[in-house]
Amino acid sequence: MASNGAREYMLSKSFDAKSSEAKWISLWEADKLGAADVSTSSLPYVIMMPPPNVTGTLHMGHALTMSLQDLLTRFHRMAGRNTLWQPGMDHAGIAVQAIVDAKLDSENIRKEDIGRSEFLRRSWEWKEKSGGTITRQLRSLGAAPDWARERFTMDAGLSEAVKKVFVSLYEEGLIYKDKRLVNWDTKLETAISDLEVEQKETSGHLWHLRYSLDGDPKKSLVVATTRPETMLGDTGVAVHPNDERFKHLIGQMIRLPITGRLIPIVGDEHADPEKGSGAVKITPAHDFNDFEVGRRHDLPMINILNRDGTLNENTPKEYRGLSVNEARKAVLDQAHNEGWLERVEEHTLQQPIGDRSKTVVEPYLTEQWFADAATLAKPAIRAVESGKTKFVPDTQAKIYFEWMRNIQPWCISRQLWWGHQIPAWYDEDGNVYVAHDEKSAQEKAGPGVRLEQDPDVLDTWFSSALWPFSTLGWPEQTEELKAYYPGSVLVTGHDIIFFWVARMMMMGMHFMGDVPFREVYIHALVRDETGAKMSKSKGNIIDPLDVSDQFGTDALRFTLAAMASPGNDLKLSTDRVEDSRNFVTKIWNTAKYIELKQCSIDSSFDPGGVSHPLNIWILSELASAQVKIEKAIETYYFNEAAGALYHFTWDLFCPWYLEFTKPLLSSEHEAIVTETKATLAFAFGQLIHLLHPIMPFVTEELWAGYFCKANGEAPGLLGFRPWPEAPVVNSADATEELGFIRELI
RNA sequence: GGGCGGUUAGCUCAGCGGUAGAGCACCACAUUGACAUUGUGGUGGUCACUGGUUCGAUCCCAGUACCGCCCACCA
């Protein structure tokens, strides 16, 4: 090494995040940093990336979850594990269909006119474009999964898994067709699951309607309703069997206004004497409670709605084709004019809204495919009870249990085109043949029978539920499946415990006989400044790429890690990111100082042989910081790992140690100078390793830009290097001085 | 109605049985010294409230208030 002090700076004045990021992103990929090696014997470490939807762009929540997963993967890779971070994307059935629908709308094209195959072609086109955007964005967050293994939920292989699972569950009686009320999205014209319905508080009215008894128009009964238009489908009125006011009326008939239909008064405990008027109208085809009452009393079920939510041919002529709101007004007008509108009250109610379409959801009587979730849930519940899968933080397990123990049948069919078409065929008599493909369906049906495939597709979450094993090649018994199932940890937000975690647990237990992952780390949701969930429709998205452009990806990642304390949602402020950016700069300048002092890493450096108390001190502080960091990462206390790195660097290493090295390095004792230079280089080199999982870019840059060059080593990726041992120092001879230093600081 | 979480400095948040912490903001001082994307020092807190356990509680327990979220239901 040159010792004339005239050597030029190798490190630039400041860290240029943008160009550095571009460089390392492509180098990591070229050198296959993320590649899992199924043939190695080292212990696997597996994270299944929650596949982002192919819709739109990544948001701050993605930035958080991806940063944490990347951090974990990098840490465990350096620690010698055979890591697989499995990337991919989800076809997001409803979301994509809604987007393609909207584009068609804007071109004044009806999807029925272009047909299913053209619609699918356009959807794939969207997928290619949007999916490319997302993987680019993922890369720019520093994510280095095993890109060669990228999967899409509608890949041939994954579709194969979906068919296999459907057929097999059907044959086991765990998938069945049933005619019952489902939540119906009137805009997208499809069934959706309970989970896809949001309740939105709206102000409305409670209308009291007076119905006359048949044959005795002087006697009447008042019912209260928030939805008067549904009376066109009423088939009864219920009163509580013990309600003294009404019990004598049970069994009598009412002449329903407008339709003139005769409907019975029934006694049912659903009627709450305290609520409304005490008598409740029963619309079995358009209300979940009324459906049950209708079943108990064998009332007819009259569907009054078309698929688009307008009134159908089961209503009087003048009502047909009206929207629900128009029909409501018309019913009320008529009631007012005819004198049976008793009174009106203000009333707030929860209106069901489809989470994708943001339009009204109607309970709708249709035939749909259901999965027997209660049966599938049982082993999945036991797996968490017995600790085969652990939730972190463990309070999240309660939420899982609560839902799983009260789980309802899962409506898995959707009246969409984009998705996995249901592998069921019907003959002309409506008999159903569930089979892997048309050929085997034909075999089941017999020769010459005309078959038509079910036009519906499966709920997106049906294929996502298989992700932990379908991505590994299942149903083939691949090497990957053997090596990488079950996964180590699933990292996700609490908003999809029900949607996804629960269903992966069910499918994993059923088809693999084992849990899909040993731990579920539930991280915070990133919220906006008011604490509201960020969402496109609210327009409160903070784009992580903007933040990373402004402050650098390392700064963003460090901020997210520092804020990721378990259990709490986090409200992101750019002040914090700015501070992290300053931290990156601090690290950069530290490296420049070390370079200026011409320190270089000596691979034979032995921390135990260091004798100057200051050098012993910093190495022992480094060791204790390192232990903290390792423990914090292993227990998912990312905030503590980030905090320990920050504290060590900014409160100990820079202001104290670095400052003290200034006089030491001008010492006349060459041994002290040599030892101090070596310790500086060693400690900082080690620090770069410890920082790498959180801040991959600046650490790679420093490793290659200074440390490798200074040592004449071939620059290898820092990400491939082994996680260092914590230094062990021999402090026996310096106990007093160490005590003094610690006291001082 | 059921469940979960929160309440700590002006702001965003850590901490957690033994003189209350960070960053930002604010104030003062420093400056071509690795670093102005800086350094040093400072202002600022009945740790929501009320009881209890304890030698000692911001921390544990019980309750109250307010805030947020999830689930269910509302004629």
Short mmCIF file of C-alpha atoms (C1' of nucleotides) in Angstrom, two decimals, chain A residues 206 224-226 270-272 275 280 289 350 565 568 571 575 579 581-582 585-586 589-590 593 596 639 646 650 654 658-659 662, chain B residues 2-6 11-16 22-25 33-40 68-75:
data_model
loop_
_atom_site.label_atom_id
_atom_site.label_comp_id
_atom_site.label_asym_id
_atom_site.label_seq_id
_atom_site.Cartn_x
_atom_site.Cartn_y
_atom_site.Cartn_z
CA LEU A 206 -86.53 3.87 8.71
CA ALA A 224 -90.45 -0.88 9.82
CA THR A 225 -87.87 -1.11 7.07
CA THR A 226 -84.82 0.66 5.73
CA HIS A 270 -85.82 -13.35 14.70
CA ALA A 271 -88.44 -10.64 15.24
CA ASP A 272 -87.18 -8.45 18.05
CA LYS A 275 -86.71 -3.00 17.36
CA VAL A 280 -90.60 -7.32 10.51
CA ASN A 289 -81.68 -13.17 8.14
CA GLN A 350 -74.36 -0.01 7.47
CA SER A 565 -41.82 -2.54 15.84
CA ASN A 568 -48.26 -1.27 15.86
CA LYS A 571 -47.42 6.40 10.14
CA ASP A 575 -38.51 13.50 8.32
CA ASP A 579 -32.69 11.29 8.99
CA ARG A 581 -30.45 9.47 4.52
CA ASN A 582 -28.16 11.42 6.83
CA THR A 585 -24.07 9.84 4.56
CA LYS A 586 -22.52 9.39 7.97
CA ASN A 589 -18.02 9.77 5.44
CA THR A 590 -16.77 7.31 8.00
CA TYR A 593 -11.99 8.91 6.91
CA LEU A 596 -7.88 8.84 4.19
CA ASN A 639 -36.58 -1.59 15.03
CA TYR A 646 -27.56 3.51 14.49
CA TRP A 650 -23.45 7.44 15.50
CA CYS A 654 -17.94 8.06 15.09
CA LEU A 658 -12.97 7.81 15.45
CA GLU A 659 -12.06 11.01 17.25
CA LYS A 662 -6.81 10.86 15.46
"C1'" G B 2 -67.81 -9.17 20.59
"C1'" G B 3 -62.51 -8.75 20.06
"C1'" C B 4 -57.70 -6.36 19.53
"C1'" G B 5 -54.42 -2.33 19.93
"C1'" G B 6 -53.11 2.68 21.37
"C1'" C B 11 -44.46 16.42 15.92
"C1'" U B 12 -43.40 11.05 14.53
"C1'" C B 13 -42.37 7.17 17.67
"C1'" A B 14 -39.08 3.71 20.85
"C1'" G B 15 -38.66 1.86 25.85
"C1'" C B 16 -40.56 -0.86 30.17
"C1'" A B 22 -34.41 8.79 19.80
"C1'" G B 23 -35.15 11.55 15.39
"C1'" C B 24 -37.37 15.94 13.67
"C1'" A B 25 -38.53 20.90 15.34
"C1'" G B 33 -10.43 19.49 10.63
"C1'" A B 34 -14.01 12.08 7.33
"C1'" C B 35 -18.82 14.49 7.56
"C1'" A B 36 -23.12 21.73 6.94
"C1'" U B 37 -26.64 15.48 4.59
"C1'" U B 38 -21.80 18.50 10.41
"C1'" G B 39 -20.19 18.99 15.69
"C1'" U B 40 -21.01 20.45 20.98
"C1'" G B 68 -57.93 3.62 16.09
"C1'" C B 69 -58.74 -1.13 13.85
"C1'" C B 70 -61.15 -5.98 13.09
"C1'" C B 71 -65.55 -9.18 13.38
"C1'" A B 72 -70.84 -9.61 13.89
"C1'" C B 73 -75.55 -7.21 13.74
"C1'" C B 74 -79.04 -3.40 13.29
"C1'" A B 75 -86.69 -4.13 10.70
#
